[in-house]
GROMACS .gro file of C-alpha atoms in nm:
model
  345
    1ALA     CA    1  10.938   4.878   4.988
    2TYR     CA    2  11.237   4.774   4.774
    3ALA     CA    3  11.377   4.567   5.063
    4LEU     CA    4  11.043   4.390   5.107
    5VAL     CA    5  11.031   4.302   4.736
    6PHE     CA    6  11.384   4.163   4.767
    7LEU     CA    7  11.297   3.956   5.076
    8LEU     CA    8  10.977   3.817   4.923
    9ALA     CA    9  11.167   3.723   4.605
   10LEU     CA   10  11.437   3.566   4.822
   11GLN     CA   11  11.178   3.336   4.978
   12LEU     CA   12  10.991   3.263   4.656
   13GLY     CA   13  11.303   3.192   4.451
   14ARG     CA   14  11.438   2.913   4.670
   15GLN     CA   15  11.270   2.660   4.443
   16GLU     CA   16  11.399   2.662   4.088
   17ARG     CA   17  11.057   2.624   3.927
   18TYR     CA   18  10.940   2.946   4.093
   19ALA     CA   19  11.260   3.124   3.996
   20ARG     CA   20  11.213   3.013   3.635
   21ALA     CA   21  10.847   3.121   3.643
   22VAL     CA   22  10.942   3.470   3.766
   23PHE     CA   23  11.201   3.511   3.493
   24GLY     CA   24  10.946   3.388   3.240
   25VAL     CA   25  10.693   3.649   3.355
   26LEU     CA   26  10.959   3.921   3.343
   27THR     CA   27  11.048   3.813   2.989
   28LEU     CA   28  10.684   3.832   2.885
   29GLY     CA   29  10.651   4.171   3.052
   30GLY     CA   30  10.961   4.302   2.875
   31LEU     CA   31  10.821   4.180   2.542
   32VAL     CA   32  10.484   4.350   2.602
   33TYR     CA   33  10.654   4.678   2.696
   34ALA     CA   34  10.878   4.652   2.389
   35ILE     CA   35  10.583   4.591   2.154
   36PHE     CA   36  10.389   4.884   2.300
   37GLY     CA   37  10.698   5.106   2.275
   38LEU     CA   38  10.764   5.011   1.914
   39PHE     CA   39  10.396   5.060   1.827
   40SER     CA   40  10.406   5.407   1.982
   41TYR     CA   41  10.735   5.487   1.807
   42TRP     CA   42  10.638   5.377   1.457
   43GLY     CA   43  10.272   5.478   1.486
   44GLY     CA   44  10.322   5.811   1.664
   45TYR     CA   45  10.081   5.701   1.937
   46HIS     CA   46  10.133   5.898   2.260
   47PRO     CA   47   9.803   5.865   2.448
   48ALA     CA   48   9.697   6.152   2.670
   49TRP     CA   49   9.579   5.905   2.937
   50LEU     CA   50   9.939   5.791   2.977
   51PHE     CA   51  10.159   6.092   2.902
   52GLY     CA   52   9.919   6.383   2.954
   53GLU     CA   53   9.977   6.680   2.726
   54GLN     CA   54  10.355   6.643   2.717
   55ALA     CA   55  10.522   6.674   2.378
   56LEU     CA   56  10.754   6.373   2.364
   57PRO     CA   57  11.056   6.343   2.131
   58HIS     CA   58  11.061   6.066   1.874
   59ASP     CA   59  11.218   5.789   2.081
   60VAL     CA   60  11.097   5.454   2.210
   61ARG     CA   61  10.996   5.499   2.574
   62SER     CA   62  10.698   5.261   2.610
   63THR     CA   63  10.510   5.371   2.925
   64PHE     CA   64  10.806   5.570   3.063
   65ILE     CA   65  10.834   5.947   3.035
   66ASN     CA   66  11.216   5.928   3.027
   67ARG     CA   67  11.377   5.714   2.758
   68ASN     CA   68  11.689   5.655   2.971
   69HIS     CA   69  11.484   5.490   3.245
   70PHE     CA   70  11.306   5.267   2.997
   71ALA     CA   71  11.645   5.168   2.851
   72THR     CA   72  11.762   5.050   3.193
   73TRP     CA   73  11.434   4.868   3.263
   74GLN     CA   74  11.440   4.702   2.921
   75GLY     CA   75  11.805   4.607   2.962
   76LEU     CA   76  11.717   4.420   3.283
   77ALA     CA   77  11.432   4.250   3.099
   78VAL     CA   78  11.670   4.144   2.819
   79ILE     CA   79  11.906   3.980   3.071
   80CYS     CA   80  11.608   3.797   3.225
   81ALA     CA   81  11.497   3.686   2.877
   82VAL     CA   82  11.838   3.541   2.789
   83ALA     CA   83  11.857   3.368   3.129
   84TYR     CA   84  11.509   3.220   3.084
   85PHE     CA   85  11.593   3.108   2.731
   86TYR     CA   86  11.916   2.946   2.850
   87GLN     CA   87  11.744   2.765   3.136
   88GLN     CA   88  11.468   2.637   2.910
   89MET     CA   89  11.718   2.507   2.656
   90ALA     CA   90  11.932   2.348   2.927
   91ARG     CA   91  11.647   2.144   3.072
   92PRO     CA   92  11.685   1.782   2.958
   93ASP     CA   93  11.402   1.610   2.778
   94VAL     CA   94  11.274   1.332   2.999
   95LYS     CA   95  11.234   1.023   2.780
   96PRO     CA   96  11.198   0.656   2.873
   97TYR     CA   97  11.488   0.575   2.643
   98ALA     CA   98  11.768   0.766   2.473
   99VAL     CA   99  11.833   0.744   2.101
  100PRO     CA  100  12.163   0.881   1.965
  101ARG     CA  101  12.097   1.175   1.732
  102GLU     CA  102  12.306   1.322   1.457
  103MET     CA  103  12.427   1.681   1.455
  104GLN     CA  104  12.163   1.782   1.201
  105ASP     CA  105  11.885   1.656   1.426
  106ARG     CA  106  12.026   1.842   1.728
  107VAL     CA  107  12.052   2.165   1.527
  108GLU     CA  108  11.695   2.122   1.407
  109ASP     CA  109  11.570   2.072   1.763
  110PHE     CA  110  11.761   2.382   1.875
  111VAL     CA  111  11.609   2.595   1.599
  112LEU     CA  112  11.258   2.470   1.674
  113LYS     CA  113  11.299   2.558   2.041
  114ALA     CA  114  11.483   2.886   1.987
  115TRP     CA  115  11.291   3.072   1.717
  116LYS     CA  116  11.018   3.208   1.945
  117PRO     CA  117  11.255   3.333   2.220
  118MET     CA  118  11.482   3.485   1.957
  119ILE     CA  119  11.197   3.680   1.796
  120ALA     CA  120  11.106   3.811   2.142
  121LEU     CA  121  11.469   3.901   2.209
  122LEU     CA  122  11.495   4.075   1.870
  123LEU     CA  123  11.195   4.297   1.950
  124MET     CA  124  11.322   4.375   2.299
  125VAL     CA  125  11.672   4.468   2.184
  126THR     CA  126  11.526   4.677   1.900
  127ALA     CA  127  11.314   4.870   2.149
  128LEU     CA  128  11.621   4.921   2.369
  129ILE     CA  129  11.832   5.057   2.083
  130LEU     CA  130  11.555   5.285   1.956
  131THR     CA  131  11.541   5.460   2.292
  132HIS     CA  132  11.852   5.636   2.154
  133SER     CA  133  11.985   5.641   2.511
  134ARG     CA  134  12.364   5.640   2.502
  135GLY     CA  135  12.412   5.555   2.869
  136GLY     CA  136  12.129   5.303   2.870
  137PHE     CA  137  12.267   5.120   2.568
  138VAL     CA  138  12.625   5.110   2.696
  139ALA     CA  139  12.511   4.992   3.040
  140ALA     CA  140  12.283   4.722   2.895
  141ALA     CA  141  12.560   4.604   2.662
  142ALA     CA  142  12.805   4.585   2.955
  143GLY     CA  143  12.561   4.389   3.170
  144LEU     CA  144  12.470   4.147   2.891
  145VAL     CA  145  12.833   4.084   2.791
  146VAL     CA  146  12.933   4.017   3.153
  147PHE     CA  147  12.635   3.783   3.194
  148LEU     CA  148  12.719   3.582   2.880
  149TRP     CA  149  13.088   3.570   2.973
  150LEU     CA  150  13.001   3.433   3.317
  151LEU     CA  151  12.787   3.161   3.163
  152ASP     CA  152  13.067   3.054   2.931
  153HIS     CA  153  13.327   3.078   3.209
  154ARG     CA  154  13.117   2.863   3.440
  155MET     CA  155  13.062   2.601   3.172
  156SER     CA  156  13.435   2.586   3.094
  157MET     CA  157  13.502   2.503   3.460
  158ARG     CA  158  13.279   2.194   3.441
  159ARG     CA  159  13.453   2.043   3.139
  160ASP     CA  160  13.114   1.932   3.013
  161THR     CA  161  13.153   1.949   2.635
  162GLY     CA  162  12.786   1.902   2.555
  163ARG     CA  163  12.661   2.164   2.799
  164ARG     CA  164  12.930   2.408   2.694
  165ARG     CA  165  12.825   2.372   2.332
  166LEU     CA  166  12.472   2.454   2.441
  167SER     CA  167  12.598   2.755   2.634
  168LEU     CA  168  12.793   2.878   2.333
  169ALA     CA  169  12.493   2.822   2.108
  170VAL     CA  170  12.259   3.020   2.333
  171GLY     CA  171  12.509   3.299   2.390
  172GLY     CA  172  12.609   3.315   2.026
  173THR     CA  173  12.248   3.319   1.911
  174ALA     CA  174  12.165   3.599   2.154
  175LEU     CA  175  12.461   3.804   2.032
  176VAL     CA  176  12.369   3.747   1.668
  177VAL     CA  177  12.010   3.858   1.729
  178ALA     CA  178  12.131   4.164   1.921
  179GLY     CA  179  12.377   4.239   1.638
  180ILE     CA  180  12.099   4.222   1.379
  181ALA     CA  181  11.883   4.460   1.581
  182PHE     CA  182  12.179   4.695   1.627
  183PHE     CA  183  12.266   4.690   1.256
  184LEU     CA  184  11.909   4.770   1.151
  185THR     CA  185  11.821   5.040   1.406
  186SER     CA  186  12.136   5.203   1.545
  187GLU     CA  187  12.186   5.496   1.305
  188VAL     CA  188  12.051   5.766   1.537
  189LEU     CA  189  12.214   5.612   1.844
  190LEU     CA  190  12.555   5.594   1.676
  191ASP     CA  191  12.520   5.954   1.562
  192ARG     CA  192  12.453   6.065   1.920
  193ILE     CA  193  12.752   5.866   2.046
  194ASN     CA  194  12.980   6.012   1.777
  195ARG     CA  195  12.876   6.366   1.867
  196THR     CA  196  12.946   6.311   2.237
  197GLU     CA  197  13.241   6.505   2.379
  198ILE     CA  198  13.307   6.446   2.746
  199SER     CA  199  13.490   6.777   2.787
  200THR     CA  200  13.184   6.977   2.676
  201GLU     CA  201  12.923   6.777   2.868
  202GLU     CA  202  12.746   6.996   3.122
  203ARG     CA  203  12.718   6.702   3.359
  204VAL     CA  204  13.095   6.707   3.413
  205ALA     CA  205  13.068   7.057   3.560
  206VAL     CA  206  12.771   6.944   3.770
  207TYR     CA  207  12.973   6.652   3.906
  208ALA     CA  208  13.255   6.890   4.002
  209ASN     CA  209  13.011   7.109   4.194
  210ILE     CA  210  12.865   6.805   4.371
  211ASN     CA  211  13.212   6.688   4.474
  212ARG     CA  212  13.277   7.033   4.620
  213ALA     CA  213  12.952   7.013   4.815
  214ILE     CA  214  13.039   6.667   4.949
  215GLY     CA  215  13.373   6.805   5.064
  216ASP     CA  216  13.194   7.077   5.262
  217ASN     CA  217  12.970   6.830   5.447
  218PRO     CA  218  13.124   6.482   5.415
  219VAL     CA  219  12.996   6.321   5.736
  220LEU     CA  220  12.624   6.397   5.759
  221GLY     CA  221  12.542   6.514   5.408
  222PHE     CA  222  12.257   6.754   5.334
  223GLY     CA  223  11.969   6.515   5.407
  224TYR     CA  224  11.810   6.238   5.206
  225GLY     CA  225  11.583   6.371   4.931
  226THR     CA  226  11.707   6.731   4.957
  227PHE     CA  227  11.928   6.743   4.648
  228ALA     CA  228  11.690   6.956   4.439
  229ASP     CA  229  11.688   7.231   4.703
  230SER     CA  230  12.034   7.201   4.860
  231PHE     CA  231  12.223   7.188   4.531
  232ARG     CA  232  12.110   7.545   4.453
  233LEU     CA  233  12.383   7.657   4.690
  234TYR     CA  234  12.648   7.503   4.465
  235ASP     CA  235  12.490   7.525   4.120
  236GLN     CA  236  12.728   7.758   3.939
  237ASN     CA  237  12.647   7.655   3.582
  238GLU     CA  238  12.557   7.936   3.347
  239ALA     CA  239  12.279   7.732   3.185
  240ALA     CA  240  11.923   7.823   3.278
  241VAL     CA  241  11.845   7.459   3.355
  242HIS     CA  242  11.847   7.367   3.722
  243TYR     CA  243  11.951   7.012   3.807
  244ASP     CA  244  11.706   6.859   4.052
  245ARG     CA  245  11.890   6.527   4.009
  246ALA     CA  246  12.262   6.470   4.000
  247HIS     CA  247  12.243   6.231   3.701
  248ASN     CA  248  12.486   6.022   3.902
  249THR     CA  249  12.324   5.816   4.177
  250TRP     CA  250  12.657   5.743   4.344
  251LEU     CA  251  12.739   6.112   4.385
  252GLU     CA  252  12.384   6.208   4.478
  253ASN     CA  253  12.381   5.957   4.763
  254GLY     CA  254  12.712   6.094   4.886
  255PHE     CA  255  12.570   6.447   4.868
  256GLU     CA  256  12.251   6.364   5.058
  257LEU     CA  257  12.361   6.093   5.302
  258GLY     CA  258  12.723   6.181   5.363
  259ILE     CA  259  13.014   5.950   5.302
  260PRO     CA  260  12.967   5.705   5.598
  261ALA     CA  261  12.598   5.637   5.536
  262SER     CA  262  12.637   5.623   5.157
  263MET     CA  263  12.925   5.376   5.192
  264ALA     CA  264  12.705   5.159   5.414
  265LEU     CA  265  12.436   5.165   5.144
  266PHE     CA  266  12.689   5.082   4.871
  267SER     CA  267  12.832   4.800   5.085
  268ALA     CA  268  12.488   4.644   5.118
  269LEU     CA  269  12.439   4.647   4.739
  270LEU     CA  270  12.792   4.517   4.685
  271GLY     CA  271  12.728   4.237   4.934
  272ILE     CA  272  12.422   4.125   4.737
  273ALA     CA  273  12.621   4.123   4.414
  274LEU     CA  274  12.906   3.928   4.581
  275THR     CA  275  12.653   3.674   4.707
  276CYS     CA  276  12.556   3.612   4.345
  277TRP     CA  277  12.922   3.588   4.247
  278ARG     CA  278  12.992   3.328   4.515
  279GLY     CA  279  12.678   3.139   4.420
  280LEU     CA  280  12.797   3.130   4.061
  281GLN     CA  281  13.121   2.966   4.173
  282ARG     CA  282  12.976   2.705   4.408
  283ARG     CA  283  12.651   2.596   4.243
  284HIS     CA  284  12.659   2.280   4.033
  285ARG     CA  285  12.341   2.368   3.850
  286ASP     CA  286  12.104   2.664   3.797
  287TRP     CA  287  12.396   2.905   3.807
  288VAL     CA  288  12.224   3.108   3.536
  289TYR     CA  289  12.030   3.297   3.806
  290PRO     CA  290  12.328   3.426   4.008
  291ALA     CA  291  12.501   3.505   3.678
  292ALA     CA  292  12.198   3.714   3.582
  293GLY     CA  293  12.223   3.889   3.919
  294VAL     CA  294  12.584   3.987   3.853
  295GLY     CA  295  12.498   4.107   3.502
  296ALA     CA  296  12.202   4.309   3.632
  297SER     CA  297  12.423   4.470   3.897
  298VAL     CA  298  12.679   4.568   3.635
  299LEU     CA  299  12.402   4.718   3.422
  300VAL     CA  300  12.246   4.937   3.691
  301GLY     CA  301  12.585   5.025   3.840
  302VAL     CA  302  12.724   5.150   3.510
  303HIS     CA  303  12.409   5.347   3.422
  304ALA     CA  304  12.403   5.501   3.771
  305LEU     CA  305  12.728   5.678   3.676
  306VAL     CA  306  12.549   5.897   3.420
  307ASP     CA  307  12.181   5.891   3.517
  308PHE     CA  308  11.935   5.821   3.799
  309SER     CA  309  11.737   5.520   3.676
  310LEU     CA  310  11.774   5.338   4.009
  311GLN     CA  311  11.584   5.626   4.172
  312ILE     CA  312  11.281   5.541   3.959
  313PRO     CA  313  11.050   5.294   4.141
  314ALA     CA  314  10.982   5.077   3.833
  315VAL     CA  315  11.354   5.015   3.778
  316ALA     CA  316  11.442   4.976   4.146
  317LEU     CA  317  11.157   4.729   4.205
  318LEU     CA  318  11.257   4.521   3.903
  319TYR     CA  319  11.620   4.517   4.016
  320ALA     CA  320  11.517   4.416   4.370
  321LEU     CA  321  11.304   4.132   4.230
  322VAL     CA  322  11.581   4.002   4.004
  323MET     CA  323  11.841   4.017   4.281
  324GLY     CA  324  11.609   3.842   4.527
  325ILE     CA  325  11.569   3.549   4.287
  326ALA     CA  326  11.941   3.552   4.202
  327CYS     CA  327  12.047   3.545   4.569
  328ALA     CA  328  11.797   3.270   4.651
  329GLN     CA  329  11.946   3.054   4.376
  330SER     CA  330  12.301   3.131   4.494
  331TYR     CA  331  12.263   2.866   4.763
  332SER     CA  332  12.216   2.495   4.715
  333SER     CA  333  11.876   2.346   4.790
  334VAL     CA  334  12.055   2.057   4.962
  335GLY     CA  335  11.988   2.065   5.334
  336GLN     CA  336  11.742   2.356   5.324
  337SER     CA  337  11.455   2.128   5.417
  338GLY     CA  338  11.666   1.916   5.651
  339ALA     CA  339  11.710   1.636   5.401
  340VAL     CA  340  12.002   1.575   5.173
  341VAL     CA  341  11.913   1.458   4.827
  342ARG     CA  342  12.200   1.341   4.613
  343GLY     CA  343  12.226   1.514   4.279
  344ARG     CA  344  12.011   1.810   4.386
  345GLN     CA  345  12.304   2.044   4.456
   0.00000   0.00000   0.00000
């Protein structure tokens, strides 16, 4: 199912207007999920039709049971929102004539275009931070920083002063908005990060047991989807909690699939990310999409080290959709229809 979503997005995203429309819809979806999550968080609204009778801690989780999974999903939506905002700002205004404008006029136009996306981004980042997910926040921050750095790096290669100023303005504005949200809402998150001690984390012992299990059956693994049952043979933790997930997707795949098959799976994902990287280097326009693909891959890859968000269908489907669009836009539209159009590359 994930592969089919990727292939359909790969076909749909070949035309930039469809790629932009998909990112716009994902931005709107991320905003709606953020608003619902913040409403539930501040209003204490946890409807039984959505969560059943479960007693949920006081964290933003929107429609997700697990706050860590929502943090990953929302982080992907934030990257899509910044990419959509950048692409909208980068589109030139088609006018029959050009009138030179002063700096004040250009700043005013930027503010008029940017205030709505920035409010949306502020709400989305606030919802992400208020999940109080340490791994989700660090992974989202890593993905967003890599994405913004790639945009600036790509603009510096073109030596286009005007476009680079726009890139810096969009990236700087996004960072300022994220910084405001972090300053206002990060108290609980920072407290959790400060109290984290890697040496006392139970997951470290779990990872050691998983590595021992992989060493016992490195070629064939224990079977896909059997971690919850098979890991009982190696679960030596004194805690009463049984781990039915490894909280590390990389290790869990190695445990279930064995090293050869898991490396083939990882190579496929790495190949998709490298396609976006190469597209970022060779495209002369619309490189924001492959840059978003690289940032999204960094996000999910980092979070997969400490959790299992990619094993949740909502997150995996969103990642497959984003990467399908990103890979489609990693290739020039020149020659795809058999005709070469100058300036379309």
